[in-house]
Coordinates of C-alpha atoms in Angstrom, one line a residue:
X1 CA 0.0 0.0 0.0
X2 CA 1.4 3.8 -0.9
X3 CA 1.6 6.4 1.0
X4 CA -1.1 8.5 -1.1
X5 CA -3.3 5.4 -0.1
X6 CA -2.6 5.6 3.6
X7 CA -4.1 9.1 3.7
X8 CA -3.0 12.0 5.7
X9 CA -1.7 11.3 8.8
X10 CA 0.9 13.0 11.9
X11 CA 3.8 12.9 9.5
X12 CA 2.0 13.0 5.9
X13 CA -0.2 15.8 3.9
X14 CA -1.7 16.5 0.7
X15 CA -2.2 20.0 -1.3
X16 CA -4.2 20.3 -3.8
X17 CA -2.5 23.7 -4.8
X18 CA -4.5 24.5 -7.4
X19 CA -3.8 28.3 -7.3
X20 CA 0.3 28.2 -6.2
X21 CA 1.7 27.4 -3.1
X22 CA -0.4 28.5 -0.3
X23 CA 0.1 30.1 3.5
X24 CA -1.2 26.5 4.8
X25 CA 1.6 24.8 3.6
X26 CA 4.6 26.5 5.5
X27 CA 2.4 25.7 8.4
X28 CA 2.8 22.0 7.7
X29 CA 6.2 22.7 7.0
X30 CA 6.6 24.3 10.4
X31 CA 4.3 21.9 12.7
X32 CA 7.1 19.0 11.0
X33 CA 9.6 20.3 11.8
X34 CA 8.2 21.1 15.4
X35 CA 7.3 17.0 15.6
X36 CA 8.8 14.0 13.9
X37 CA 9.0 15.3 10.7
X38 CA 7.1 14.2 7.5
X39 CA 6.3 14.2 3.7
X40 CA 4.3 16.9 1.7
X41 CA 2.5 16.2 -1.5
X42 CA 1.5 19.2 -3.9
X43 CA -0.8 18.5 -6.4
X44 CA -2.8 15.4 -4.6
X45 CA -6.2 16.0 -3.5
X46 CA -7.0 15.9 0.6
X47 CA -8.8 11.8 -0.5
X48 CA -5.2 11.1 -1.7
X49 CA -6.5 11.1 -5.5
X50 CA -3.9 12.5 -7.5
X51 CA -4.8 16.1 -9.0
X52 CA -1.7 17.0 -10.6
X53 CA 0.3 20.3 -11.1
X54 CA 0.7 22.6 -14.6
X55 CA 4.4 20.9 -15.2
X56 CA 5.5 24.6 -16.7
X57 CA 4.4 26.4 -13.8
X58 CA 6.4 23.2 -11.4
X59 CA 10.4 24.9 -11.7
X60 CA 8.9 28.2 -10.5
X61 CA 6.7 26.6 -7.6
X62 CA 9.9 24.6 -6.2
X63 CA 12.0 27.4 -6.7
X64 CA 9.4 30.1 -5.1
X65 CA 9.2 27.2 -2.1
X66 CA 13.2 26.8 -1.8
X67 CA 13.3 31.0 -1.1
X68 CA 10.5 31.1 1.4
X69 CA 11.7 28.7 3.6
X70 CA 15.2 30.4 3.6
X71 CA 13.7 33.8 4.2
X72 CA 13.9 34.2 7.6
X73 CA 10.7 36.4 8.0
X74 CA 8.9 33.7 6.9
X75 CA 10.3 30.4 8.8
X76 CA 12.3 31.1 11.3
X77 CA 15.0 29.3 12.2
X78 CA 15.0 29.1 8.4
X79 CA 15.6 26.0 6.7
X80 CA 16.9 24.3 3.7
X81 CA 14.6 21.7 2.0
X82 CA 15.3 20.2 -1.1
X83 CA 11.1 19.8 -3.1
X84 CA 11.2 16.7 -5.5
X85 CA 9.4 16.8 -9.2
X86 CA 7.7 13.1 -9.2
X87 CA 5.2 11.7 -12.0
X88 CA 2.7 9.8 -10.4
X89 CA -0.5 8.1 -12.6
X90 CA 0.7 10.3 -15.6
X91 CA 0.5 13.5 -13.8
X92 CA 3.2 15.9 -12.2
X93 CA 3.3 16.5 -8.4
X94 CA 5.8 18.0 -5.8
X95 CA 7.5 15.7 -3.0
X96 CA 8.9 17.4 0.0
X97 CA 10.4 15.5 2.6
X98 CA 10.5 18.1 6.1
X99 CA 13.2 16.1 8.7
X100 CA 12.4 16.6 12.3
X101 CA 14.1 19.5 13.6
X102 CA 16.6 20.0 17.2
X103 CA 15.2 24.1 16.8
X104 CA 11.4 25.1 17.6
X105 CA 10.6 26.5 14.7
X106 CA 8.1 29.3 13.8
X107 CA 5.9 30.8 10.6
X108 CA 5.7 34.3 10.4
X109 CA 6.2 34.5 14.5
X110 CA 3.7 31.7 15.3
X111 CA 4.4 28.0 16.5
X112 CA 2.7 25.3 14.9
X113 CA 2.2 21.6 16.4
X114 CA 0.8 18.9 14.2
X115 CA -1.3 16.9 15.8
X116 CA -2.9 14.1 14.4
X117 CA -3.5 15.1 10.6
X118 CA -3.8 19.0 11.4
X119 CA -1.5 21.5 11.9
X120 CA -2.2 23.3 15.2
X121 CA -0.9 26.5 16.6
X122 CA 0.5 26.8 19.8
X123 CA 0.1 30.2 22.2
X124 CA 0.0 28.2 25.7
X125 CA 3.1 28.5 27.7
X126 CA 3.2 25.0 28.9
X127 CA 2.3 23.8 25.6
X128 CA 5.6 25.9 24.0
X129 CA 7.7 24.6 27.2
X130 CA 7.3 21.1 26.3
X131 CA 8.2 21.3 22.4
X132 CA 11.4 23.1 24.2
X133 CA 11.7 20.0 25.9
X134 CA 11.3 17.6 23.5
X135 CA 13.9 18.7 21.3
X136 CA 16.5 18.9 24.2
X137 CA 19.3 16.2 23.0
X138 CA 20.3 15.5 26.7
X139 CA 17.9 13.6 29.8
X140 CA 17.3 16.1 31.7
X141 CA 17.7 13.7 34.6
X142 CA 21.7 14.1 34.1
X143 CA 21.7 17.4 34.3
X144 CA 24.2 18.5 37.7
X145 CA 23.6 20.5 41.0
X146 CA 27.0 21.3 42.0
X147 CA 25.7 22.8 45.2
X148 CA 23.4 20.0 46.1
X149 CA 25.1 17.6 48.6
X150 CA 24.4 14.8 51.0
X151 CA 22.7 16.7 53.6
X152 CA 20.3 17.6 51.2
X153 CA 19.5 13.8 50.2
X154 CA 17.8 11.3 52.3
X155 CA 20.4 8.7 52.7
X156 CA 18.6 6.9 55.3
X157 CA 16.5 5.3 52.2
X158 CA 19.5 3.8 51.3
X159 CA 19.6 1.0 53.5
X160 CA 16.1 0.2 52.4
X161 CA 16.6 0.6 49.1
X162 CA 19.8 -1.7 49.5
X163 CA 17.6 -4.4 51.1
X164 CA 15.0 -4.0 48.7
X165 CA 17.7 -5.2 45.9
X166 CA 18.8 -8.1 48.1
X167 CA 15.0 -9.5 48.1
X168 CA 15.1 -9.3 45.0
X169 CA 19.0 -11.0 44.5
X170 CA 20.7 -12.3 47.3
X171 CA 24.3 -11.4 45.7
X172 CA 23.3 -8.0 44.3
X173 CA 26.4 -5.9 44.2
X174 CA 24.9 -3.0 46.5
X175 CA 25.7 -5.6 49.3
X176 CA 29.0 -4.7 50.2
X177 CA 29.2 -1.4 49.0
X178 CA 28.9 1.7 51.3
X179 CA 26.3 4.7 50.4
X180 CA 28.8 6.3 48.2
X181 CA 29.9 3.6 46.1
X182 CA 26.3 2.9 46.0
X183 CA 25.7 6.2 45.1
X184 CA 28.3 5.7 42.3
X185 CA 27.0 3.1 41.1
X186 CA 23.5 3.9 40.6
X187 CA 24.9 6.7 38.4
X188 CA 23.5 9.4 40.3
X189 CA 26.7 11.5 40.7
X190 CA 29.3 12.3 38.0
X191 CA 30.6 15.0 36.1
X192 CA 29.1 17.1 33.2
X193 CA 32.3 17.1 30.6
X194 CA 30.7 20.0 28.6
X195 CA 30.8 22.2 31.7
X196 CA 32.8 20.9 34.5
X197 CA 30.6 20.4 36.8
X198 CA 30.7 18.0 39.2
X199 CA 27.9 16.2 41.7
X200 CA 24.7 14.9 41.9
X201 CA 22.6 14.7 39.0
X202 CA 18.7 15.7 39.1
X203 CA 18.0 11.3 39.1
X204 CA 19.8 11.4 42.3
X205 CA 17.7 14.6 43.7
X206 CA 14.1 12.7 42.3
X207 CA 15.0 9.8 43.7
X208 CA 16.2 10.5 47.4
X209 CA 16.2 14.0 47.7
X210 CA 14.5 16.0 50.9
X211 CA 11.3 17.3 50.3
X212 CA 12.3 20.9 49.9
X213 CA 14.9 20.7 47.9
X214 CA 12.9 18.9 45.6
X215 CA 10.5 21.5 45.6
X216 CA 13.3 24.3 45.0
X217 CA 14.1 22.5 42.3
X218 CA 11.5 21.2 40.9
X219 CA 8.4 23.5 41.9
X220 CA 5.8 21.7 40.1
X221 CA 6.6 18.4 40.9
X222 CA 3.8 16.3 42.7
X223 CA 1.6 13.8 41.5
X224 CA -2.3 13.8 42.1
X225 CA -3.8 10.8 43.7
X226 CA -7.4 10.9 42.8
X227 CA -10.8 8.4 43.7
X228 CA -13.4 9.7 41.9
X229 CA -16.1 6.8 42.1
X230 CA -19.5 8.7 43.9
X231 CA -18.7 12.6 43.8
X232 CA -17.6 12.8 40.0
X233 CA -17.2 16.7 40.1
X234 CA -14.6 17.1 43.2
X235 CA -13.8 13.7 44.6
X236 CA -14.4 11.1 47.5
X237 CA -10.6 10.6 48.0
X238 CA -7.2 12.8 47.2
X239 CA -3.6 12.9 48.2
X240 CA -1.3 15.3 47.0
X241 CA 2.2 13.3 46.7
X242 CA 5.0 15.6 46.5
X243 CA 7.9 13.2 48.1
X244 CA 10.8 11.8 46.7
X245 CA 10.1 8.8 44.1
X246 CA 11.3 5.6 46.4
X247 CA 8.8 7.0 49.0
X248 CA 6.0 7.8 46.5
X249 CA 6.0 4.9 44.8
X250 CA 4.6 3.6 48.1
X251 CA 2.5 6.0 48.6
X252 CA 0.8 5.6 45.4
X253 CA 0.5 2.0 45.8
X254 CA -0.7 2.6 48.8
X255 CA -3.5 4.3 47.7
X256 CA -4.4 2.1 44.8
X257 CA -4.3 -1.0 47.4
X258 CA -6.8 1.2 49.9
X259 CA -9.4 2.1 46.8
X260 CA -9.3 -0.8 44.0
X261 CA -10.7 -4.6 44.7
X262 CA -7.7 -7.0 44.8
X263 CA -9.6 -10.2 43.0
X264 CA -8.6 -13.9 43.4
X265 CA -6.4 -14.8 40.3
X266 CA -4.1 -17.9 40.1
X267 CA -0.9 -18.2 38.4
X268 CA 1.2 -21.4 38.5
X269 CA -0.7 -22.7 41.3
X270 CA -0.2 -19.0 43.1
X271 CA -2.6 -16.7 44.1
X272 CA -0.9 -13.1 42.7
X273 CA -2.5 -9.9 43.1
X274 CA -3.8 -8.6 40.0
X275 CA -4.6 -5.3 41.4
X276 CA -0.5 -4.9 43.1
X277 CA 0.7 -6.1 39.5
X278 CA -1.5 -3.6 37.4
X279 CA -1.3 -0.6 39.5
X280 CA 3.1 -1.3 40.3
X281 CA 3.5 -0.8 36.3
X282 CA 1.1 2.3 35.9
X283 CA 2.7 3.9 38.7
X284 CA 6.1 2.7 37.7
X285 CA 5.7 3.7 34.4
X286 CA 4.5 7.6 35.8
X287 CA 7.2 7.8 38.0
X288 CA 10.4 6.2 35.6
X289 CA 9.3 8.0 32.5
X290 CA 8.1 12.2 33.8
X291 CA 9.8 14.6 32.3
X292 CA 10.5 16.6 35.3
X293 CA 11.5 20.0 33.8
X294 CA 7.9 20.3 32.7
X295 CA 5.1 22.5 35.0
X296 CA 2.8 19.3 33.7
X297 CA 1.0 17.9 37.0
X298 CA 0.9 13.6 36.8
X299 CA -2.3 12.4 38.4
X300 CA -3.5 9.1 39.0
X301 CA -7.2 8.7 38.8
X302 CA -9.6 6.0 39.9
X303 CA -13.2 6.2 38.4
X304 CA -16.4 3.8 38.7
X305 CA -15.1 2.4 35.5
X306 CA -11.5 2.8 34.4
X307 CA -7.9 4.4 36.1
X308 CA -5.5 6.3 34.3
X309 CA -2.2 7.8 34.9
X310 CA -0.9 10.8 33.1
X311 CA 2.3 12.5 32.7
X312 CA 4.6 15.4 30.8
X313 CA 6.5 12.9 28.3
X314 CA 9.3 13.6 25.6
X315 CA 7.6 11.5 23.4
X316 CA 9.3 9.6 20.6
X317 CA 6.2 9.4 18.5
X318 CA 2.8 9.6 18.7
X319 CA -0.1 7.7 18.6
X320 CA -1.2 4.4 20.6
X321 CA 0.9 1.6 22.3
X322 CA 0.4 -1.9 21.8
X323 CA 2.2 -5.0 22.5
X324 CA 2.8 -5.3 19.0
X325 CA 4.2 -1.9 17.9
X326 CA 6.0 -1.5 20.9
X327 CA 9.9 0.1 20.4
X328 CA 10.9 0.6 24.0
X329 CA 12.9 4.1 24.7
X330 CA 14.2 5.2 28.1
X331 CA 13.0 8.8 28.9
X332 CA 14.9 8.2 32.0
X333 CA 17.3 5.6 32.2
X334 CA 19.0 6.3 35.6
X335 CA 15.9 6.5 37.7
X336 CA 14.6 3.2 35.2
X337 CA 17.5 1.4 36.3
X338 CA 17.4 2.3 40.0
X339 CA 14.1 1.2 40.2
X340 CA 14.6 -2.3 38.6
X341 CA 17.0 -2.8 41.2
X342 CA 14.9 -1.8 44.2
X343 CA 12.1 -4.3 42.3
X344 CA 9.5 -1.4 41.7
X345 CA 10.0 -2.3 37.8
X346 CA 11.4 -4.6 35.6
X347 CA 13.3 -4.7 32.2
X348 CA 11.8 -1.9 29.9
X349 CA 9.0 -3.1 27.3
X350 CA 8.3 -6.0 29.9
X351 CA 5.8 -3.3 31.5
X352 CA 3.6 -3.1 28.5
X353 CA 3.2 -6.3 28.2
X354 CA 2.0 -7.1 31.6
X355 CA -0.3 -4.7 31.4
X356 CA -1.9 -6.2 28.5
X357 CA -1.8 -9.9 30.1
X358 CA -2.9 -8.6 34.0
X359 CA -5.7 -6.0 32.8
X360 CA -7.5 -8.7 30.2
X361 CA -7.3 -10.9 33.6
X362 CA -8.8 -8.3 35.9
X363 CA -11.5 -6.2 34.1
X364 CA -11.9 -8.4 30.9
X365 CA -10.6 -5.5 28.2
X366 CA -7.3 -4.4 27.6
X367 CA -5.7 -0.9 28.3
X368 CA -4.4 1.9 26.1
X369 CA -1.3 3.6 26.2
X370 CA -1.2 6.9 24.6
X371 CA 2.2 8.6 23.7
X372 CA 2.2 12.0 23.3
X373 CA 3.8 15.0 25.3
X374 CA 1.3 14.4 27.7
X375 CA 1.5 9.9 28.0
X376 CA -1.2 8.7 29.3
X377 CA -2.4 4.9 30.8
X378 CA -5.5 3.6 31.3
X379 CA -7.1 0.4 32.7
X380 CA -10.5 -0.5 32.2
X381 CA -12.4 -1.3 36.0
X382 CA -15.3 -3.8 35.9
X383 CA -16.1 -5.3 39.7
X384 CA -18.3 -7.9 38.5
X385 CA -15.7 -9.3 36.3
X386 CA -14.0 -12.6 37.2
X387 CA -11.2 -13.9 35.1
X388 CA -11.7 -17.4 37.1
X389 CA -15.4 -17.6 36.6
X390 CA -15.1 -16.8 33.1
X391 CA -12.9 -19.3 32.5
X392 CA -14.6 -21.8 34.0
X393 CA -17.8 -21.1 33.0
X394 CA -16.2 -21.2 29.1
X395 CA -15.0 -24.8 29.3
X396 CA -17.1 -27.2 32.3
X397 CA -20.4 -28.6 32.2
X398 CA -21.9 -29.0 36.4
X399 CA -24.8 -31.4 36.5
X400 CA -26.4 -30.7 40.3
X401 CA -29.7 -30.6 42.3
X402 CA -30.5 -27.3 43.6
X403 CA -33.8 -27.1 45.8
X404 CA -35.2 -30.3 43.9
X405 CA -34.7 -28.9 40.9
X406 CA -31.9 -30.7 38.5
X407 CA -29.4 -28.1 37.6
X408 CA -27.2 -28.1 34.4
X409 CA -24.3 -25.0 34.0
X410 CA -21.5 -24.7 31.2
X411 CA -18.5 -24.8 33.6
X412 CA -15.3 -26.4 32.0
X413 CA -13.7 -29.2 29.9
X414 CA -10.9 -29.8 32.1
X415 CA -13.3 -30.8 35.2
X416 CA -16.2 -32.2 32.6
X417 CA -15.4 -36.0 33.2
X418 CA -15.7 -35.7 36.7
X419 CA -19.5 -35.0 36.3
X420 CA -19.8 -38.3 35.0
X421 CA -20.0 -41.6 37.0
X422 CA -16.0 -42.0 38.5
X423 CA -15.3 -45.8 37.2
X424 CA -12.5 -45.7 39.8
X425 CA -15.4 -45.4 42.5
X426 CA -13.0 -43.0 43.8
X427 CA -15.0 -39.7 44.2
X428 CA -18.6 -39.7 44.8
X429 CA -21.2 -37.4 43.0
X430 CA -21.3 -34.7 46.3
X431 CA -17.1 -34.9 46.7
X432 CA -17.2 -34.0 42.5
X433 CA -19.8 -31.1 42.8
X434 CA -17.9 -30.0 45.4
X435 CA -14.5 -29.7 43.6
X436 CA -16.7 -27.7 41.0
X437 CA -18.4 -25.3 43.2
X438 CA -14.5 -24.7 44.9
X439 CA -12.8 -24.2 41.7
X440 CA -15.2 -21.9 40.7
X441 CA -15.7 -19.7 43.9
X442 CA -13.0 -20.6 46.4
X443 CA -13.6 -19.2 49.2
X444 CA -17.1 -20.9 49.5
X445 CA -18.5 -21.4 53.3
X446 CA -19.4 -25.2 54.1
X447 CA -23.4 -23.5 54.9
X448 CA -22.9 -22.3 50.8
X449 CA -21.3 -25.4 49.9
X450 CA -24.6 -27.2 51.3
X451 CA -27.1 -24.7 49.5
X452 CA -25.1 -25.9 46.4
X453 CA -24.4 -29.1 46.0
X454 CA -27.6 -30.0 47.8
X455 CA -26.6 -31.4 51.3
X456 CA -26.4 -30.8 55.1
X457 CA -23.5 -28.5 56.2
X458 CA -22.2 -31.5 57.9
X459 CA -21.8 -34.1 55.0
X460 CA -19.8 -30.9 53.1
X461 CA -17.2 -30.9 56.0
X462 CA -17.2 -34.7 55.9
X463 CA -16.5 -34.9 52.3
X464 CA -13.8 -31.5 52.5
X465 CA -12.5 -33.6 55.4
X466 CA -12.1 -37.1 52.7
X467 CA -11.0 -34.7 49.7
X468 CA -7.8 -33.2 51.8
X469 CA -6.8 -36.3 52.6
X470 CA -7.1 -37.5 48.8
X471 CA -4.8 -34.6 48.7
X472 CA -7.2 -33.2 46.4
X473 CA -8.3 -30.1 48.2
X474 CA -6.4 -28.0 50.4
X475 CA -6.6 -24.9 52.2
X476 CA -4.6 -21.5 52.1
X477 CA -5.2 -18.8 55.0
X478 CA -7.0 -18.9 57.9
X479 CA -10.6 -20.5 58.4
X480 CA -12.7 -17.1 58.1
X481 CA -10.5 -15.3 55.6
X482 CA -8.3 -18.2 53.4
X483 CA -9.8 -19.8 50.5
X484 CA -9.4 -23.3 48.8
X485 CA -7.4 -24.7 46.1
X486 CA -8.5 -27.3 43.5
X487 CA -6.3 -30.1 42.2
X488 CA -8.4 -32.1 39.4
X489 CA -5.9 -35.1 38.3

């Protein structure tokens, strides 16, 4: 498939320039070079059908382009592009190929974005402030504070974050180093060649840095923690987070643990929180990937029927993240690295892909990842989803008696031929509904278990009692609060 076929899109655009070259496209020529660059077509209609240009009049148009962009009054930085004469279906049309740019460029003193398949103009200062960014050729998390030094860090996280790493490898090299080699290490002091400085770096300062200096540096750094389930137009919950990123990390998870159910879900004969695995890489990712030199304020937000994360990014592209388009790039690789160690995150890309596998599990629907200056995550919420029941209810087939009444329910392939009669004589009919009801709902009371399968309280026990023994059935947690585990041979 051509481009012309694709249609117009954040880094291609037609003109039909039927007249000469028009004002609209040195604005597309300046939101490229303000994004990821992209290809102009003259002569094609906005459908991608091809219109054509008078070939006479095309010398004149390329050269009349060529001069405009150099004039500084009208692009500015100016710019040297190079338009191509291309014969496409018989007809003549002009190919332009705009390169992204390091400079924020202008046309005729205004900034132009292109977002989506339109060229946008930006006034907003924020807006203007992250196009700065995103063109800076450096992380900003490198950047030194000569005058910053330990007194103004929190090194009394180190030992936690030193026994963090341990949990996660017992010979992690942190072990036997002391803070400053750790320090080292991590990569969060140096020396910036290009000036001479020498110190902690702004990773170092996010990471374990005291409150206030964080805030002198960093004045708009904080990150929203939002439930917003019954009162939509304020909220029912909030914390303002503005502490250093080991701590809020915590904090954040915190939050999500006190607010979001935490489901049953098995995994290699494990029980695994869904919720702690879902919410660690959307807070992870928030935390890892800010771009902290922006005024942007990150928020986590839980609604009735999704959670999101958002925060100022120096995206790469733009557009929608899936597992299968992913191209993994470290906005900041010293704090991404630091955290991996300390086990709040694991190898980059691995994040995205969890979130794909853990959300389908907990709400039935996958998430979207947006990537744009602002990057944004959210994960669908549905409490009367159960990946469990689901499955189950996909693959068995329970035969029962409820009230008198015979009782058949699609629940699973796996478990099917224990509904029939067992040849071995090993299991009756009430220890096999049982098994069922258990795999299905496992945390079950023996007074449910009765209402079920159609027996006294006291014949479930009995049979739970037989089934344990069997080594069939076995319990995790305490009597009120555990819940059972299945083993069908």
């Amino acid at each position: 498939m051509s481009i012309l076929e694709l249609g117009e899109n954040t880094a291609v655009e037609f003109k039909r320039c039927g007249n000469g070259i028009g004002a609209d496209t040195y604005e597309t020529v300046c939101s490229f070079l303000n994004r990821f660059g992209g290809d102009i077509f003259l002569g094609v209609l906005d459908n991608g059908m091809v219109s054509g240009l008078p070939e006479s009049a095309v010398p004149d148009m390329m050269k009349n382009f060529i001069k405009m962009v150099s004039n500084a009054d009208v692009i500015t930085p100016t710019i040297y592009l190079a338009p191509e004469k291309v014969i496409l279906e018989g007809k003549c049309i002009i190919h332009i190929h705009v390169p992204p740019s390091s400079e924020v460029h202008c046309y005729k003193k205004v900034i132009y974005d292109r977002v989506g398949d339109s060229d946008v103009k930006v006034t907003a200062t924020g807006q203007i402030a992250a196009m700065y960014i995103r063109k800076q050729n450096v992380f900003t998390e490198k950047k030194i504070y000569p005058y910053v030094k330990k007194e103004h860090l929190r090194l009394d996280l180190l030992s936690v974050c030193r026994k963090r790493a341990l949990n996660k490898r017992q010979e992690h090299p942190w072990k036997d180093m002391d803070d400053d080699e750790l320090l080292k290490s991590a990569g969060l002091c140096g020396e910036d060649f290009s000036t001479g400085e020498k110190g902690f770096n702004l990773a170092a300062i996010m990471l374990l840095g005291r409150d206030e200096v964080i805030q002198s540096i960093c004045p708009a750094y904080k990150t929203d923690a939002i439930l917003r389930k019954v009162n939509k137009d304020r909220y029912d919950d909030r914390e303002i987070i503005k502490s250093n990123l080991v701590e809020s990390f915590d904090a954040l998870m915190a939050f999500a643990r006190k607010h979001l159910w935490d489901k049953f879900y098995l995994e290699d004969n494990r029980n695994i929180s869904l919720r702690d695995k879902i919410t660690r890489e959307m807070l992870a990712n928030t935390l890892i990937h800010r771009e902290y030199s922006s005024p942007f304020i990150a928020k986590f937000i839980i609604e009735e029927n999704q959670m999101y994360v958002e925060n100022a990014c120096r995206a790469a592209k733009e557009g929608e993240i899936t597992p299968e388009n992913l191209m993994p790039a470290p906005k900041n690789p010293l704090i991404a690295s630091f955290f991996n160690q300390i086990g709040n995150a694991d190898e980059l890309g691995s994040g995205t892909r969890n979130l794909f596998k853990y959300s389908k599990r907990y709400s039935g629907k996958n998430p979207r990842l947006l990537e744009s200056d602002i990057f944004k995550i959210i994960v669908p919420l549905n409490n009367d989803y159960s990946y469990d029941a689901e499955l189950f209810s996909e693959n068995f087939m329970r035969v029962g008696e409820r009230g008198g009444e015979r009782v058949g329910e699609r629940v699973g392939e796996r478990a099917g031929a224990w509904i029939e009669e067992d040849k071995t004589n090993e299991l009756t009919k009430n220890q096999r509904l049982i098994m069922l009801y258990l795999q299905q709902e496992p945390a079950l009371s023996a007074a449910m278990l009765s209402e079920r399968v159609g027996i006294s309280a006291r014949k479930v026990e009995s049979n739970i009692r037989k089934l344990k023994e069997k080594g069939l059935l076995y319990r995790i947690g305490s009597p009120k609060k555990g819940y059972w585990v299945v083993k069908f041979k």
